[in-house]
Short mmCIF file of C-alpha atoms and ligand atoms in Angstrom, two decimals:
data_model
loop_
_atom_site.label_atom_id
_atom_site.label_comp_id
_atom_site.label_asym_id
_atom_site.label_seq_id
_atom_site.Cartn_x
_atom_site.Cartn_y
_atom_site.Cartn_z
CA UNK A 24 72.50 -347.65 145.76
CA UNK A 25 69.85 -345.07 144.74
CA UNK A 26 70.72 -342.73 141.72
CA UNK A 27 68.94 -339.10 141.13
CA UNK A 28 69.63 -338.12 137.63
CA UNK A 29 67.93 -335.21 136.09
CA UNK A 30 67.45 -334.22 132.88
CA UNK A 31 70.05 -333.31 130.21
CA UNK A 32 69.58 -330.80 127.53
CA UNK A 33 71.66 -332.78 125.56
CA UNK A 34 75.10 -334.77 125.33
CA UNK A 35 78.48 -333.66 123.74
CA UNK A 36 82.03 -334.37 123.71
CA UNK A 37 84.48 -336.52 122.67
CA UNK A 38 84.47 -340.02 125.44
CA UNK A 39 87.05 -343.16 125.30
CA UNK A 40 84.90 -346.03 126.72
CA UNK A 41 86.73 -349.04 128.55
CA UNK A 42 87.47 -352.25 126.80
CA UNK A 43 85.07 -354.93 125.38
CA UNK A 44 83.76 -356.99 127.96
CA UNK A 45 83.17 -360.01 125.13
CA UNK A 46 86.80 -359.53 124.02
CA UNK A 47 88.31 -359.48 127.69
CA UNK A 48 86.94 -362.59 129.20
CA UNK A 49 88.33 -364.36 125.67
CA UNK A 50 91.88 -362.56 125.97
CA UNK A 51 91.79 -363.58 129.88
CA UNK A 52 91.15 -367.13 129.08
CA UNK A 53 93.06 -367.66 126.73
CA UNK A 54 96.42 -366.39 127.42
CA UNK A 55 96.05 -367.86 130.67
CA UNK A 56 96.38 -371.47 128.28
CA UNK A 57 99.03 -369.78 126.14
CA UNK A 58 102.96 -370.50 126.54
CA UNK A 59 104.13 -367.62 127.72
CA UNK A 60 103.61 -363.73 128.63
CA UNK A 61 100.94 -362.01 127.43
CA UNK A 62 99.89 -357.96 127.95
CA UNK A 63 96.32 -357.23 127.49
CA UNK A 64 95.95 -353.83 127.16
CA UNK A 65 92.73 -351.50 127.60
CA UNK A 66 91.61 -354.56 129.83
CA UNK A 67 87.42 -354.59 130.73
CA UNK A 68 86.77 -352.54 134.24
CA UNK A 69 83.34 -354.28 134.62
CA UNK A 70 83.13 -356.54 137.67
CA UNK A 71 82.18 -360.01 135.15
CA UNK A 72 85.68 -359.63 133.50
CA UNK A 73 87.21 -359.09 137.07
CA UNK A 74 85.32 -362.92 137.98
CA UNK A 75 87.17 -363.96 135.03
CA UNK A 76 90.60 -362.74 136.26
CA UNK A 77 89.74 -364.32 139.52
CA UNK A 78 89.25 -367.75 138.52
CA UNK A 79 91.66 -368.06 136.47
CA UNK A 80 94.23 -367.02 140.06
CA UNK A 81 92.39 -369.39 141.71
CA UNK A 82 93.24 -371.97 138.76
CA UNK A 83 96.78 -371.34 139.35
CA UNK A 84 97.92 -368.85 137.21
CA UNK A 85 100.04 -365.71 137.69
CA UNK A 86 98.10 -362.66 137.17
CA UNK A 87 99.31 -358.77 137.22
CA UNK A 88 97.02 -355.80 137.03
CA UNK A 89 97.62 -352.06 137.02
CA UNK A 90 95.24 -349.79 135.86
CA UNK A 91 93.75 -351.71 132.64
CA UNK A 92 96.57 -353.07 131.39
CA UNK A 93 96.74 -357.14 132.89
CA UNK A 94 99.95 -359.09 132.74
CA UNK A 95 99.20 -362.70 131.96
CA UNK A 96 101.92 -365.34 133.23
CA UNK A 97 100.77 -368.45 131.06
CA UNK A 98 102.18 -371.74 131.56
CA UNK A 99 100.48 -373.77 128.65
CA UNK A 100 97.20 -375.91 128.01
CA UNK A 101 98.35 -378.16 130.63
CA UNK A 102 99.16 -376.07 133.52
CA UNK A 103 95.88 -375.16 135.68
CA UNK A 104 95.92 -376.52 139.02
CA UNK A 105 92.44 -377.91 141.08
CA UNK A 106 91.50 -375.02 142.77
CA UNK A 107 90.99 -375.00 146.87
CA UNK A 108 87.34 -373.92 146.85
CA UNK A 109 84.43 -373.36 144.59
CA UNK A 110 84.93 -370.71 141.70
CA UNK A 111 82.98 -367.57 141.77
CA UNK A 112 81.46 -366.63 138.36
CA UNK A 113 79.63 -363.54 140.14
CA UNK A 114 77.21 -362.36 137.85
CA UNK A 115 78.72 -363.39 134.63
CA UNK A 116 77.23 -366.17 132.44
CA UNK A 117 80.21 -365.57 129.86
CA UNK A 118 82.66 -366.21 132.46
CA UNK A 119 80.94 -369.73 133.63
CA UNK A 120 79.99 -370.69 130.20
CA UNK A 121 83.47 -370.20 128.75
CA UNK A 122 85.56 -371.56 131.62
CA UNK A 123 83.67 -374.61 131.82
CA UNK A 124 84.87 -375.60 128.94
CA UNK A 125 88.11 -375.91 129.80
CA UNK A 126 87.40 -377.12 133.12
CA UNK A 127 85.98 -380.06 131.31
CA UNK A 128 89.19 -380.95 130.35
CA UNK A 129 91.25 -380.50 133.39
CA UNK A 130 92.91 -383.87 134.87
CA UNK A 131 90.86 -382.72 138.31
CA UNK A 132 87.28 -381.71 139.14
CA UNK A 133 86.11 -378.19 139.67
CA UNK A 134 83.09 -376.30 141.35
CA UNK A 135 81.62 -372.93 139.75
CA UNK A 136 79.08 -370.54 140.55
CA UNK A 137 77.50 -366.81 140.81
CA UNK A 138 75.13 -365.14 142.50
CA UNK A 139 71.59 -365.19 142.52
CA UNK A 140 70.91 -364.20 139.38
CA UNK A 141 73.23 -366.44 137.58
CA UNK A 142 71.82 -369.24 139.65
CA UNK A 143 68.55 -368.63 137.81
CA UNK A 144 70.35 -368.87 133.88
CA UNK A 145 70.13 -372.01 132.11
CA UNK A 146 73.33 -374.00 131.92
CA UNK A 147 71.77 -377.74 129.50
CA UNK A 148 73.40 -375.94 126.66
CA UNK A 149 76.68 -376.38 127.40
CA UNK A 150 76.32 -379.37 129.53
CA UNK A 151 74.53 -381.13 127.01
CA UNK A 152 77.99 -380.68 124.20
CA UNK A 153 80.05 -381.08 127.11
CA UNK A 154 78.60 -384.42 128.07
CA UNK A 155 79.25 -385.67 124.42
CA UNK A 156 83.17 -384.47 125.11
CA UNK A 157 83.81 -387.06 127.66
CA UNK A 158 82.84 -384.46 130.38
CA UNK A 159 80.29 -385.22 133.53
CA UNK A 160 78.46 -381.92 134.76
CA UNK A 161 76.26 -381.94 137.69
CA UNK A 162 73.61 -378.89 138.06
CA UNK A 163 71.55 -377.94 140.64
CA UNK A 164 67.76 -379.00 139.62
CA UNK A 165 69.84 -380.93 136.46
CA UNK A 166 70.47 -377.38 134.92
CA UNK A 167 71.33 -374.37 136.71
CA UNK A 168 74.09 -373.50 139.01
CA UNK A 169 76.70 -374.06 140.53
CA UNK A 170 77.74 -377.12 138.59
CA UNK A 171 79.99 -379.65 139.60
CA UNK A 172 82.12 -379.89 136.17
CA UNK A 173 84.13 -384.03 136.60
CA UNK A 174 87.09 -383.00 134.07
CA UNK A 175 88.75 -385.71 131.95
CA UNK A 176 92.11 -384.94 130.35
CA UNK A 177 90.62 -387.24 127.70
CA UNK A 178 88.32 -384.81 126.26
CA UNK A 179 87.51 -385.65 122.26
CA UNK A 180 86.38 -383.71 119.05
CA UNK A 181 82.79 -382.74 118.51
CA UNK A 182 81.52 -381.81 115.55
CA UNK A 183 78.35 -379.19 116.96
CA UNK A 184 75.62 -377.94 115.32
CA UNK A 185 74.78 -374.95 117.82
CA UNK A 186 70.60 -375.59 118.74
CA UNK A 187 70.57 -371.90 119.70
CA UNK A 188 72.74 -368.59 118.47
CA UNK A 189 75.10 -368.26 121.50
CA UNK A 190 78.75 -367.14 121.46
CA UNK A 191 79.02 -368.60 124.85
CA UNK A 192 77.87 -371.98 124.05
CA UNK A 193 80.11 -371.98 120.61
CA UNK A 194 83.04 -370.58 122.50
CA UNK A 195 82.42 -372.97 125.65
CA UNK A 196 82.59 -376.24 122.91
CA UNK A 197 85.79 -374.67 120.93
CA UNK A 198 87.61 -373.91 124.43
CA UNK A 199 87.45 -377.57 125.27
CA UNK A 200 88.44 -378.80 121.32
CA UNK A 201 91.65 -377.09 121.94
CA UNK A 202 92.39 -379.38 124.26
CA UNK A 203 91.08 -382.92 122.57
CA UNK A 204 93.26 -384.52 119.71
CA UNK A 205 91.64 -383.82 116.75
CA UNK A 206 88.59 -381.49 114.61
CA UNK A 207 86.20 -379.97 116.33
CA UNK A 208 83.71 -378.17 114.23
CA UNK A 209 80.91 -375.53 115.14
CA UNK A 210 78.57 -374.99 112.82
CA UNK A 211 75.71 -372.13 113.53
CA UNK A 212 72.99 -371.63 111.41
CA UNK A 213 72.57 -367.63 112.75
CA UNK A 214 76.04 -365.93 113.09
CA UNK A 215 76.82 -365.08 116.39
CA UNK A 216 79.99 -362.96 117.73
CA UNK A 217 82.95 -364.29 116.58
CA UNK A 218 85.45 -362.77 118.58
CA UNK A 219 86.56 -366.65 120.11
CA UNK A 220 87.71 -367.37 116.45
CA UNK A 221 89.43 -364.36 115.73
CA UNK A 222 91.55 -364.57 119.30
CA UNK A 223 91.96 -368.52 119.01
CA UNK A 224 93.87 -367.36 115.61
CA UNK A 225 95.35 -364.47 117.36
CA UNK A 226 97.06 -366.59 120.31
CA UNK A 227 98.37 -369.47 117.68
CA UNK A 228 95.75 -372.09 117.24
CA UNK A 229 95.16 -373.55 113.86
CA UNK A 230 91.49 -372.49 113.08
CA UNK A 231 88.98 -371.84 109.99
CA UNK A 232 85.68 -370.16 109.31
CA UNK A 233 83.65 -370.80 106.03
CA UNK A 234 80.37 -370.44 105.84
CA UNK A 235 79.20 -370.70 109.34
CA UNK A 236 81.33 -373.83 109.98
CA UNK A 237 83.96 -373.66 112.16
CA UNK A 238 87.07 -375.94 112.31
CA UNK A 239 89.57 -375.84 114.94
CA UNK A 240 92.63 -378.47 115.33
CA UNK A 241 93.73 -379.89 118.98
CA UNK A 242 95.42 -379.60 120.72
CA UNK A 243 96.05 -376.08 120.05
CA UNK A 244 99.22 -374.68 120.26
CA UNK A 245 98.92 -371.14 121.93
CA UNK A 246 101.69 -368.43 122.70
CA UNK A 247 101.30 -365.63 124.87
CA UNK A 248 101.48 -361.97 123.21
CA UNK A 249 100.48 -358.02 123.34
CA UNK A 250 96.96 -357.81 122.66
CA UNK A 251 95.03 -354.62 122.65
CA UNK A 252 91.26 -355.00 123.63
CA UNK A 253 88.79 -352.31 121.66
CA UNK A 254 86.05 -349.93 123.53
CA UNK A 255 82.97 -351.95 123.95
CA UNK A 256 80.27 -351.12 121.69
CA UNK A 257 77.73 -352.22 123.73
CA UNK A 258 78.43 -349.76 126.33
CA UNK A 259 78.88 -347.45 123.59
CA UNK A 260 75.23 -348.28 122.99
CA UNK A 261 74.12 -346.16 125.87
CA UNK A 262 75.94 -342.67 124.54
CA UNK A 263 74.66 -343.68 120.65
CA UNK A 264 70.74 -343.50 122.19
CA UNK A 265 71.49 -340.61 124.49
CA UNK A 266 73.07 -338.56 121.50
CA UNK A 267 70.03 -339.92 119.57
CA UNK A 268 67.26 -339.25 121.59
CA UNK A 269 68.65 -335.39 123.24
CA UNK A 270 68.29 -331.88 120.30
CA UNK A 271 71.86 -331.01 119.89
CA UNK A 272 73.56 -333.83 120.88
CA UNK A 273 77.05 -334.26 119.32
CA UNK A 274 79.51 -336.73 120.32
CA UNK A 275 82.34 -338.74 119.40
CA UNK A 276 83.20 -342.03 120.71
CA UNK A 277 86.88 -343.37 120.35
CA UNK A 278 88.23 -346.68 119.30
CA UNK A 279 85.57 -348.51 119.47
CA UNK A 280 85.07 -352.11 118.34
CA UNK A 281 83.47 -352.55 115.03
CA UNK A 282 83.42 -356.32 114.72
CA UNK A 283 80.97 -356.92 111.97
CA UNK A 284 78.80 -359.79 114.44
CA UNK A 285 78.64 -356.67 117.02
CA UNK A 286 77.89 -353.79 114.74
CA UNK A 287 74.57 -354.37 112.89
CA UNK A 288 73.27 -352.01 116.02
CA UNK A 289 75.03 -349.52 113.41
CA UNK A 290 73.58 -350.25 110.65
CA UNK A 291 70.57 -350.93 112.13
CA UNK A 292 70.93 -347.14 113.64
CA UNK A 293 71.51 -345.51 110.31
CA UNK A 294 68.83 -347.26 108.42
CA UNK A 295 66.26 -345.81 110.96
CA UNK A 296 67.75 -342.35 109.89
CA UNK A 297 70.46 -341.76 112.72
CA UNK A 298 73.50 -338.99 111.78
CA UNK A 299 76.31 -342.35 112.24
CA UNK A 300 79.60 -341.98 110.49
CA UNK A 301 82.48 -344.16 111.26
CA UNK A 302 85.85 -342.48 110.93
CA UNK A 303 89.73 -343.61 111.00
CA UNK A 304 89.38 -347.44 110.93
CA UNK A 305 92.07 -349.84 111.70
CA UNK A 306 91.97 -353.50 112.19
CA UNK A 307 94.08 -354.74 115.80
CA UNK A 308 94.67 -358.18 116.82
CA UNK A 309 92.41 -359.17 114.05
CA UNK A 310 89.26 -356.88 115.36
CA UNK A 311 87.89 -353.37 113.11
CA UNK A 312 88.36 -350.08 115.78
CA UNK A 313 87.01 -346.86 114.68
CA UNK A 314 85.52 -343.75 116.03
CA UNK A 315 82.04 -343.12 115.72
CA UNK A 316 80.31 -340.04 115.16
CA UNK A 317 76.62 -339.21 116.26
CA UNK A 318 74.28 -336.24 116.23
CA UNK A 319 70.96 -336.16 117.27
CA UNK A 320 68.44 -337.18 114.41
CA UNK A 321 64.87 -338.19 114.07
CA UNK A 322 64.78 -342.00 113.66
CA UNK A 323 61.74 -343.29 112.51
CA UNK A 324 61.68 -346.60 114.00
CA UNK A 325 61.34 -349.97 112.79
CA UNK A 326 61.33 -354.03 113.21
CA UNK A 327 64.19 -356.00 114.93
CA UNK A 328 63.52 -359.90 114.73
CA UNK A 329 65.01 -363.10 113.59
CA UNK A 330 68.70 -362.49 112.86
CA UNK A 331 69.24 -358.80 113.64
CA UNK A 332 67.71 -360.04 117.00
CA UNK A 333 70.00 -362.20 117.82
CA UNK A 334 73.28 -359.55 116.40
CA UNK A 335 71.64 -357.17 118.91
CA UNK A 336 70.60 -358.99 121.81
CA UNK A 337 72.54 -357.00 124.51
CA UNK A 338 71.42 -353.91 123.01
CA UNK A 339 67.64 -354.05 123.13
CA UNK A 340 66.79 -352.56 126.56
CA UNK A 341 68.34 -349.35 124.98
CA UNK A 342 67.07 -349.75 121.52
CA UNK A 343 63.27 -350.01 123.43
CA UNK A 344 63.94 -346.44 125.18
CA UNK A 345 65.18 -345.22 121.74
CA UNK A 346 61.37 -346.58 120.14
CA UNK A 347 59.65 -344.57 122.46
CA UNK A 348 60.82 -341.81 121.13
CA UNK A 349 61.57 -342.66 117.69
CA UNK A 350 58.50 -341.58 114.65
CA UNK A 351 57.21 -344.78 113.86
CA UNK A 352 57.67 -346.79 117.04
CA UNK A 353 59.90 -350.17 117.48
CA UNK A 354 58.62 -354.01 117.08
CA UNK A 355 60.76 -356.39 118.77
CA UNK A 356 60.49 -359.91 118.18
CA UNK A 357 62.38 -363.58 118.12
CA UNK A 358 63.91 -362.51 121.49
CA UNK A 359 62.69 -365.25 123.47
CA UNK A 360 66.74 -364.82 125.08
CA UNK A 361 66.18 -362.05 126.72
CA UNK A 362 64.11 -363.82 129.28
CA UNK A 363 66.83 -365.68 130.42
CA UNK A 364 69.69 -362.79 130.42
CA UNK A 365 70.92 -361.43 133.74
CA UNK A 366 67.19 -360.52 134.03
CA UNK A 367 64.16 -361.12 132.31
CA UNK A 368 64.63 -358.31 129.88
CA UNK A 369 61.37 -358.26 128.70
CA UNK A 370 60.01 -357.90 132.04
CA UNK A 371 62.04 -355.24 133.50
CA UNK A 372 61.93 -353.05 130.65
CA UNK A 373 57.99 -353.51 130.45
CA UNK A 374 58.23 -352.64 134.07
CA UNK A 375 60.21 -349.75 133.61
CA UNK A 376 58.26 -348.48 131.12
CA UNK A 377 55.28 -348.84 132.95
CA UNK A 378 56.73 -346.34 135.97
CA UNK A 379 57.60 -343.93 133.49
CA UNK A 380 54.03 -343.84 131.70
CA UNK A 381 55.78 -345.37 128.44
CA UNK A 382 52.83 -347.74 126.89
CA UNK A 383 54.45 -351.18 125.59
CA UNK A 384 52.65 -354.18 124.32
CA UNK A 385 54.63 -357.31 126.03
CA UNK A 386 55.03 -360.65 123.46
CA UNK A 387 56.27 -363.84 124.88
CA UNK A 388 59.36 -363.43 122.52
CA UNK A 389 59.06 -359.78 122.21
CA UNK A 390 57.51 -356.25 122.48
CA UNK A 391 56.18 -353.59 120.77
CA UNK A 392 57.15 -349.84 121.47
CA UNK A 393 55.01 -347.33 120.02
CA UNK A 394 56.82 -344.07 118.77
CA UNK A 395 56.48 -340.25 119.94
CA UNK A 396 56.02 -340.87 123.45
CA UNK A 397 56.41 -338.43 126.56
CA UNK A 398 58.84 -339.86 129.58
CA UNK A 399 57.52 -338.76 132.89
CA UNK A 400 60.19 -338.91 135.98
CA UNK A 401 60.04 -342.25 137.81
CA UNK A 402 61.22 -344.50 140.04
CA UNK A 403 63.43 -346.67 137.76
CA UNK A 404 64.55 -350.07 139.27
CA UNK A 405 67.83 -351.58 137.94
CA UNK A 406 66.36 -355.13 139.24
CA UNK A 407 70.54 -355.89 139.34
CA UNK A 408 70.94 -356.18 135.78
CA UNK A 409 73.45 -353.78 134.39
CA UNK A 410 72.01 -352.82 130.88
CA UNK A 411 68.60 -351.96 132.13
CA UNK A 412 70.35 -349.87 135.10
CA UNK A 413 71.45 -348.03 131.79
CA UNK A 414 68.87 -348.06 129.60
CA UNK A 415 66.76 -346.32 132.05
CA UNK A 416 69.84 -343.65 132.89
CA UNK A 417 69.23 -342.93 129.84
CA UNK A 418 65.69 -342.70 129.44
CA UNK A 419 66.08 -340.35 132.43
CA UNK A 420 68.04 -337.88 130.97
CA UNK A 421 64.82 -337.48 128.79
CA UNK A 422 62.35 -337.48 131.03
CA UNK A 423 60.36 -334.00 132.47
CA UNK A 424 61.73 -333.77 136.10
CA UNK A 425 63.72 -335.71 138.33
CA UNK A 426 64.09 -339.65 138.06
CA UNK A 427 65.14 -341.92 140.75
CA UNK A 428 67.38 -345.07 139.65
CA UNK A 429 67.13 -348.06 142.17
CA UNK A 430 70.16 -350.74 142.33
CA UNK A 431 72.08 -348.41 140.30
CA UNK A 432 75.32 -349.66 141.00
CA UNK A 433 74.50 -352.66 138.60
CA UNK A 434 76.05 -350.69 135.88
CA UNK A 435 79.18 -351.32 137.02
CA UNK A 436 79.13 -355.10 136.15
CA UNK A 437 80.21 -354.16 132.38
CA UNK A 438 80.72 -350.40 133.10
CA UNK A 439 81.84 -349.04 136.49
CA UNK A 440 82.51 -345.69 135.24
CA UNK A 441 79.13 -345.14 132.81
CA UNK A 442 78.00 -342.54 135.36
CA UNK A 443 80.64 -340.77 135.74
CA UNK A 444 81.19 -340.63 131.71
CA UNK A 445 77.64 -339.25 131.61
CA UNK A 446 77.92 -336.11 134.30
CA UNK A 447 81.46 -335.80 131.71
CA UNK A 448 79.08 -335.47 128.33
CA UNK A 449 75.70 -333.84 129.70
CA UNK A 450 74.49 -330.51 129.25
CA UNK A 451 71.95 -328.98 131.67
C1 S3P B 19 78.33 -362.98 124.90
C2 S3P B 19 77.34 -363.62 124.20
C3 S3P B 19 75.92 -363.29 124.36
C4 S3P B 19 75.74 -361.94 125.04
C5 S3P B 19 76.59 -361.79 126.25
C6 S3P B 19 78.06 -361.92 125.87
C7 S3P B 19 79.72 -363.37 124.63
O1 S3P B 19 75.30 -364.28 125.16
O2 S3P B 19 74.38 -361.73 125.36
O3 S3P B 19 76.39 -360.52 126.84
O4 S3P B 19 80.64 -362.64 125.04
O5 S3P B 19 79.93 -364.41 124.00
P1 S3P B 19 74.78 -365.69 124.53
O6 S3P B 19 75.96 -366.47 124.15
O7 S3P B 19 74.01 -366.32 125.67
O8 S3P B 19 73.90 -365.32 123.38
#
């Protein structure tokens, strides 16, 4: 689908974004392990959360939805069934990094895969833990999908030191420790999103975090319950540079998730000299919600590498239209990961970039954005990848004329109704 979307004068209004993608695939999971009922409320919309509902039907279990709310029949740790045909992961590397670790410790062997682009993402790092588990997994080339996952209801402990920051990989290794008798321990020397731990504790299961080490105790006992999933700040991410970027913007967003692992792109925000408050906080289910406030504001810029790269990963396309147009420019760096997202982030942004007359210096693990730079209307291409499909909505809005958006409907992967949303809050 091809997009038109003209500029905006600026955003305003007050918007209530769906629920967390991260937190839905975990709730979805999980309670579909748990004895027992479980209501997830404010449920994800994107498409990757739906392949997560999905798999877990075609695993057996008994799954209601109406509007976002999802009704989650669980029948305990033990209760999946081999499924009739090869699982369908879509587009989502959270859903086929998470799940296989609890197909790997299924009495029956399992098939799961995606579509093209998640046929290209590298799947050794959870093979490789897996494999030390008691698990087989077969890849296609020895590493990328679909995999062929030989599950052993003899799955043991693991103590893990995670060889790169990912929530998947950590949550993928903890997923199949509830099921082994025994510790299994994650350690991570760069905090990723902890959201697995705090749900894991949330559904029952006996499990501690200190100092980047965590220990969880098989098998876990877990109980179906009312869980309440926050608005995803990485979609949120999209409004914050649009606010940012447009004279007179004013908006509020509305119960947002504030996880500390998610919201360094806040404080990163406000220490570039963005108008951020955070009002009415409350902690749910374990996880900080708030409403944010933003106004337009000069930002001047800055340097994102080594941890804060990794605490903003998914949020860099949007943070590179934001350096264009930010005093001092943006230096990127350490985000070698972004090559192997649902695109080659570096590369489609560059590319982008390049359409709209945006000058970027391309790193192998990074990029530089120079500051106080004009957007000319373009030709955008999505490339199928739902935050640059964004990103470059955005960028649009700032741009002198009409832009075209190629593969728009990408967007709707995490965020099926960020269009809409954005005709709600612009101002022509
Ligand atoms: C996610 C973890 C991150 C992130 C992805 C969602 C999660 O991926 O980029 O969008 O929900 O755990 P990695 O684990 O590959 O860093």
């Amino acid at each position: 689908m091809q997009k038109t979307i003209s500029p905006a004068r600026c955003v305003q209004g007050s918007l209530l974004l769906p629920g967390d993608k991260s937190i839905s695939h975990r709730y979805a999971i999980l309670a579909s392990i748990a004895e027992g009922d479980s209501r997830l409320h404010n449920f994800s919309t994107g498409a990757d959360c739906q392949s997560t509902l999905n798999a877990m039907r075609a695993l057996g279990v008994e799954i209601e939805k109406e509007n976002n709310d999802v009704t989650v029949r669980g029948r305990g740790l033990d209760s999946l069934r081999e499924p009739s045909a090869m699982l369908d992961a879509g587009n989502s590397g959270s859903t086929i990094r998470m799940l296989s670790g609890i197909l790997a410790a299924q009495p029956f062997n399992s098939e799961i895969g995606g579509d093209e682009s998640l046929s290209r993402r590298p799947m050794g790092r959870i093979m490789e833990p897996l494999a030390t588990m008691g698990a087989r997994v077969e890849a296609r080339d020895g590493r990328y999908p679909p995999l062929t996952i030989h599950g052993t209801p003899n799955i043991q402990p693991l103590d893990y030191t995670l060889p790169v920051p990912s929530a998947q990989v950590k949550t993928c290794v903890l997923f199949a420790g509830c099921y082994a008798h025994g510790e299994t321990i994650v350690r991570e020397a760069i905090r990723s999103r902890d959201h697995s731990e705090i749900a894991l504790r949330e559904f029952g299961a006996d499990i501690s975090v200190s100092r980047r080490v965590i220990r969880l105790q098989g098998r876990a006992k877990l109980t179906g319950r009312e869980m309440f999933v926050p608005s995803d700040l990485s979609s949120a991410a999209f409004f914050l540079v649009a606010a940012l970027i447009l004279p007179g913007s004013e908006l509020q967003l509305r119960g947002v998730g504030l996880n500390p692992t998610r919201s360094t792109l806040l404080d990163f925000l406000v220490s570039t000299g963005a108008d951020i408050r955070i009002l009415k906080v409350e902690e749910v289910n374990g996880e900080l919600v708030g409403e944010i406030a933003v106004r337009h504001s000069i930002v001047q810029g800055g340097v994102i590498d080594e941890e804060t790269t990794a605490a903003l990963i998914d949020e860099i396309p949007v943070l590179a239209v934001l350096g264009a147009r930010s005093e001092n420019g943006i230096t990127i760096r350490d985000a070698g990961e972004l090559r192997i997202k649902e695109t080659d982030r570096i590369e489609t942004v560059v590319e982008n970039f390049r359409r709209m007359g945006v000058h970027v210096d391309e790193f192998e693990d990074g990029m530089h954005i120079p500051g106080k730079q004009t957007f000319r209307p373009a030709a955008f291409d999505s490339f199928g990848d739902h935050r640059i499909a964004m990103a470059f909505a955005v960028a649009a809005l700032a741009a002198g004329g009409e832009s075209q958006l190629d593969n728009a409907e990408a967007a709707s992967v995490s965020f099926p109704e960020f269009y809409g949303l954005l005709d709600e809050a612009r101002m022509s």
